[in-house]
Amino acid sequence: MLVAGVDSSTQGTKIVVRRADTGEPVRAAQAPHPDGTEIDPRHWWEALLGACGDGMLEGVAAIGVAAQQHGMVALDADGAVVRPALLWNDTRSAGAARDLVAELGGPQAWARAVGSVPVASLTVTKLRWLAEHEPANAARVERVLLPHDWLTWRLTGGGGAEALTDRGDASGTGYYSPADGAYRPDLLRAAFGRDLAVPRVAAPSESAGPVRAAGLPAIGTVSVGTGDNMAAALGLGAGPGDVVVSLGTSGTAFAVAEEPTFDASGLVTGFADATGRFLPLVCTLNAARVIDAGARMLGVDLAEFGRLALEAPPGAGGLTLLPYLDGERTPNLPDAAGRLDGLTRANLTPPAIARAFVEGMLCGLADAVDALTAQGVPVRRVLLIGGAARSAAVRAVAPQVLGRPVVVPEPGEYVADGAARQAAWALAGTPEPPEWGGTAAAEVYEADPVPGVRERYAEVRAGLTGAA
Ligand SMILES: Nc1ncnc2c1ncn2[C@@H]1O[C@H](COP(=O)(O)OP(=O)(O)O)[C@@H](O)[C@H]1O
Ligand SMILES: O=C(CO)[C@@H](O)[C@H](O)COP(=O)(O)O
């Protein structure tokens, strides 16, 4: 029997088809999304239909959707999308985040209420922004969904079909408490000014019903879906002591945990996972696209950029990149810009620049891993995934910057795999998801740590923020 998993992430939709019992890969496809931090959700739907073409879903008995977290999909009374979805990396609601934090009594109050301190990424801040800046649109909104909620609902027919979500994705809204397993309608109301309908939070292995969407085959089971990071943890079979570092559009570091976290510093967001546990997570806005931007600037492709980076010595001859090219979320600097520091005539070379870009991006993630350990998350091994983990230079430099060996599972679509594993779970109806072999085929990258790289980075960051 076959199952399918969909990853509708920032830059594109990926779909994998696997055997339900063993997880053996059968076929895969992808379709790109348009660029931008606000997107009409119909583009995600069209990409999903595109990736599902060519008989991709033939023989598939269950399908699950994982998607980029936090995006605000605002629907009117008829279920129509009111305005393009504001995505997780859209920073226009930074002021709303500051206001909401102050109104509830500060970061500690938010961390206690929902496990996370709102920053512009969280859905609750986008609702406040909408209420304040687009009152006519806000007046039409009756219901708010997340990207994966909306796609799952469309798969099950849309219209009158029940909209569902899961603990994992709900935990990124800012109006759901993962520790209590309950919505906080008071916080949603305080943000938006009135109540809105939200999707029911289904159990991790629940079925949302059969596929009832025009243009798709009749598949008996649509699993409830989840956020992309929760799905990656499920796809990897991450267990206690595993810290996953994902280098996609976002850079994330996260771990599956038995207990919730409540970090009032705001660095660690206390999310839930897709199995009934928790997923403390740190997210940066600047990961794979820092490498893309560096390669574009040097006029080379990604392979050549990586080759150049490995030509330069660790530390890039004193060149340090603070990679806040899209502003930053962790640390919370939505209006920041990047900095290239320490330029000399000797290091103003393509290899040193490429090296500084790779190191700067990884320093942001090294800080993320430190923030997790500060919350008591154990680190037995670091797993490196996401688009930029395909870069040989990133894989080689990661252990130097992170200061520990890095396990790189075989390149794959772990978010889509997690969605497929959830679909297999919904089909099986067992208490735990089916065993799929996890990260058996992984390569370990080791290198001597180069602490000076992070020390220089911390100095440059302190120069920007005034904090060490
Ligand atoms: N070999 C590579 N070297 C560096 N970056 C890569 C490589 N292959 C893919 N990427 C980058 O990975 C990113 C896409 O990663 P992905 O994890 O799919 O992102 P998302 O899930 O956010 O859509 C793109 O920015 C792409 O340029
Ligand atoms: O906002 C977060 C996590 O809190 C991001 O990780 C998004 O979920 C987008 O993920 P990618 O597109 O980078 O996979």
mmCIF file of C-alpha atoms in Angstrom, residues 4-17 28-33 43-45 47-49 51-52 63-69 88 147-148 151-152 155 225-232 246-250 385-387 390 412-421:
data_model
loop_
_atom_site.group_PDB
_atom_site.id
_atom_site.type_symbol
_atom_site.label_atom_id
_atom_site.label_comp_id
_atom_site.label_asym_id
_atom_site.label_seq_id
_atom_site.Cartn_x
_atom_site.Cartn_y
_atom_site.Cartn_z
ATOM 1 C CA ALA A 4 1.894 10.371 -0.101
ATOM 2 C CA GLY A 5 3.347 13.291 1.821
ATOM 3 C CA VAL A 6 3.259 16.915 0.720
ATOM 4 C CA ASP A 7 5.635 19.655 1.876
ATOM 5 C CA SER A 8 4.239 23.089 1.011
ATOM 6 C CA SER A 9 7.142 25.204 2.239
ATOM 7 C CA THR A 10 8.244 28.722 1.448
ATOM 8 C CA GLN A 11 9.954 28.181 -1.882
ATOM 9 C CA GLY A 12 7.982 25.271 -3.242
ATOM 10 C CA THR A 13 5.803 22.189 -2.965
ATOM 11 C CA LYS A 14 7.419 18.783 -2.786
ATOM 12 C CA ILE A 15 5.597 15.475 -2.823
ATOM 13 C CA VAL A 16 6.910 12.013 -2.005
ATOM 14 C CA VAL A 17 5.189 8.658 -2.388
ATOM 15 C CA ALA A 28 8.762 12.183 -5.875
ATOM 16 C CA ALA A 29 8.038 15.496 -7.590
ATOM 17 C CA GLN A 30 8.094 19.215 -6.921
ATOM 18 C CA ALA A 31 6.705 22.553 -8.119
ATOM 19 C CA PRO A 32 7.917 26.072 -7.255
ATOM 20 C CA HIS A 33 6.029 28.825 -5.409
ATOM 21 C CA HIS A 43 -0.567 29.377 -5.742
ATOM 22 C CA TRP A 44 0.056 26.675 -3.119
ATOM 23 C CA TRP A 45 -2.987 24.781 -4.346
ATOM 24 C CA ALA A 47 1.635 23.893 -7.040
ATOM 25 C CA LEU A 48 0.140 20.950 -5.146
ATOM 26 C CA LEU A 49 -2.014 19.976 -8.133
ATOM 27 C CA ALA A 51 3.231 18.199 -8.262
ATOM 28 C CA CYS A 52 0.424 15.599 -8.060
ATOM 29 C CA ILE A 63 -2.049 11.567 1.946
ATOM 30 C CA GLY A 64 -0.830 14.146 4.472
ATOM 31 C CA VAL A 65 0.171 17.789 4.113
ATOM 32 C CA ALA A 66 2.880 19.621 6.039
ATOM 33 C CA ALA A 67 3.446 23.309 5.339
ATOM 34 C CA GLN A 68 5.349 26.421 6.334
ATOM 35 C CA GLN A 69 4.243 27.474 9.818
ATOM 36 C CA TRP A 88 6.113 33.577 8.601
ATOM 37 C CA PRO A 147 -1.270 27.114 5.333
ATOM 38 C CA HIS A 148 -1.457 23.389 6.098
ATOM 39 C CA LEU A 151 -4.554 22.847 2.080
ATOM 40 C CA THR A 152 -5.898 19.916 4.114
ATOM 41 C CA LEU A 155 -8.149 18.383 -0.138
ATOM 42 C CA GLY A 225 -1.180 17.363 8.626
ATOM 43 C CA THR A 226 1.194 19.590 10.580
ATOM 44 C CA GLY A 227 3.813 22.350 10.353
ATOM 45 C CA ASP A 228 6.911 21.706 8.276
ATOM 46 C CA ASN A 229 9.372 21.526 11.178
ATOM 47 C CA MET A 230 7.116 19.096 13.086
ATOM 48 C CA ALA A 231 6.907 16.968 9.961
ATOM 49 C CA ALA A 232 10.695 16.999 9.536
ATOM 50 C CA SER A 246 17.330 22.675 9.082
ATOM 51 C CA LEU A 247 18.756 25.042 6.463
ATOM 52 C CA GLY A 248 15.821 25.917 4.221
ATOM 53 C CA THR A 249 14.498 29.420 3.612
ATOM 54 C CA SER A 250 14.429 29.569 7.401
ATOM 55 C CA ILE A 385 18.902 18.822 6.768
ATOM 56 C CA GLY A 386 17.220 21.290 4.345
ATOM 57 C CA GLY A 387 18.202 22.587 0.925
ATOM 58 C CA ARG A 390 23.140 19.720 -0.009
ATOM 59 C CA GLY A 412 15.945 13.953 0.904
ATOM 60 C CA GLU A 413 12.637 15.634 1.543
ATOM 61 C CA TYR A 414 12.242 15.018 5.260
ATOM 62 C CA VAL A 415 9.256 17.328 5.666
ATOM 63 C CA ALA A 416 7.327 15.507 2.935
ATOM 64 C CA ASP A 417 8.520 12.192 4.415
ATOM 65 C CA GLY A 418 7.081 13.203 7.788
ATOM 66 C CA ALA A 419 3.761 14.074 6.173
ATOM 67 C CA ALA A 420 3.780 10.685 4.413
ATOM 68 C CA ARG A 421 4.609 8.909 7.687
#
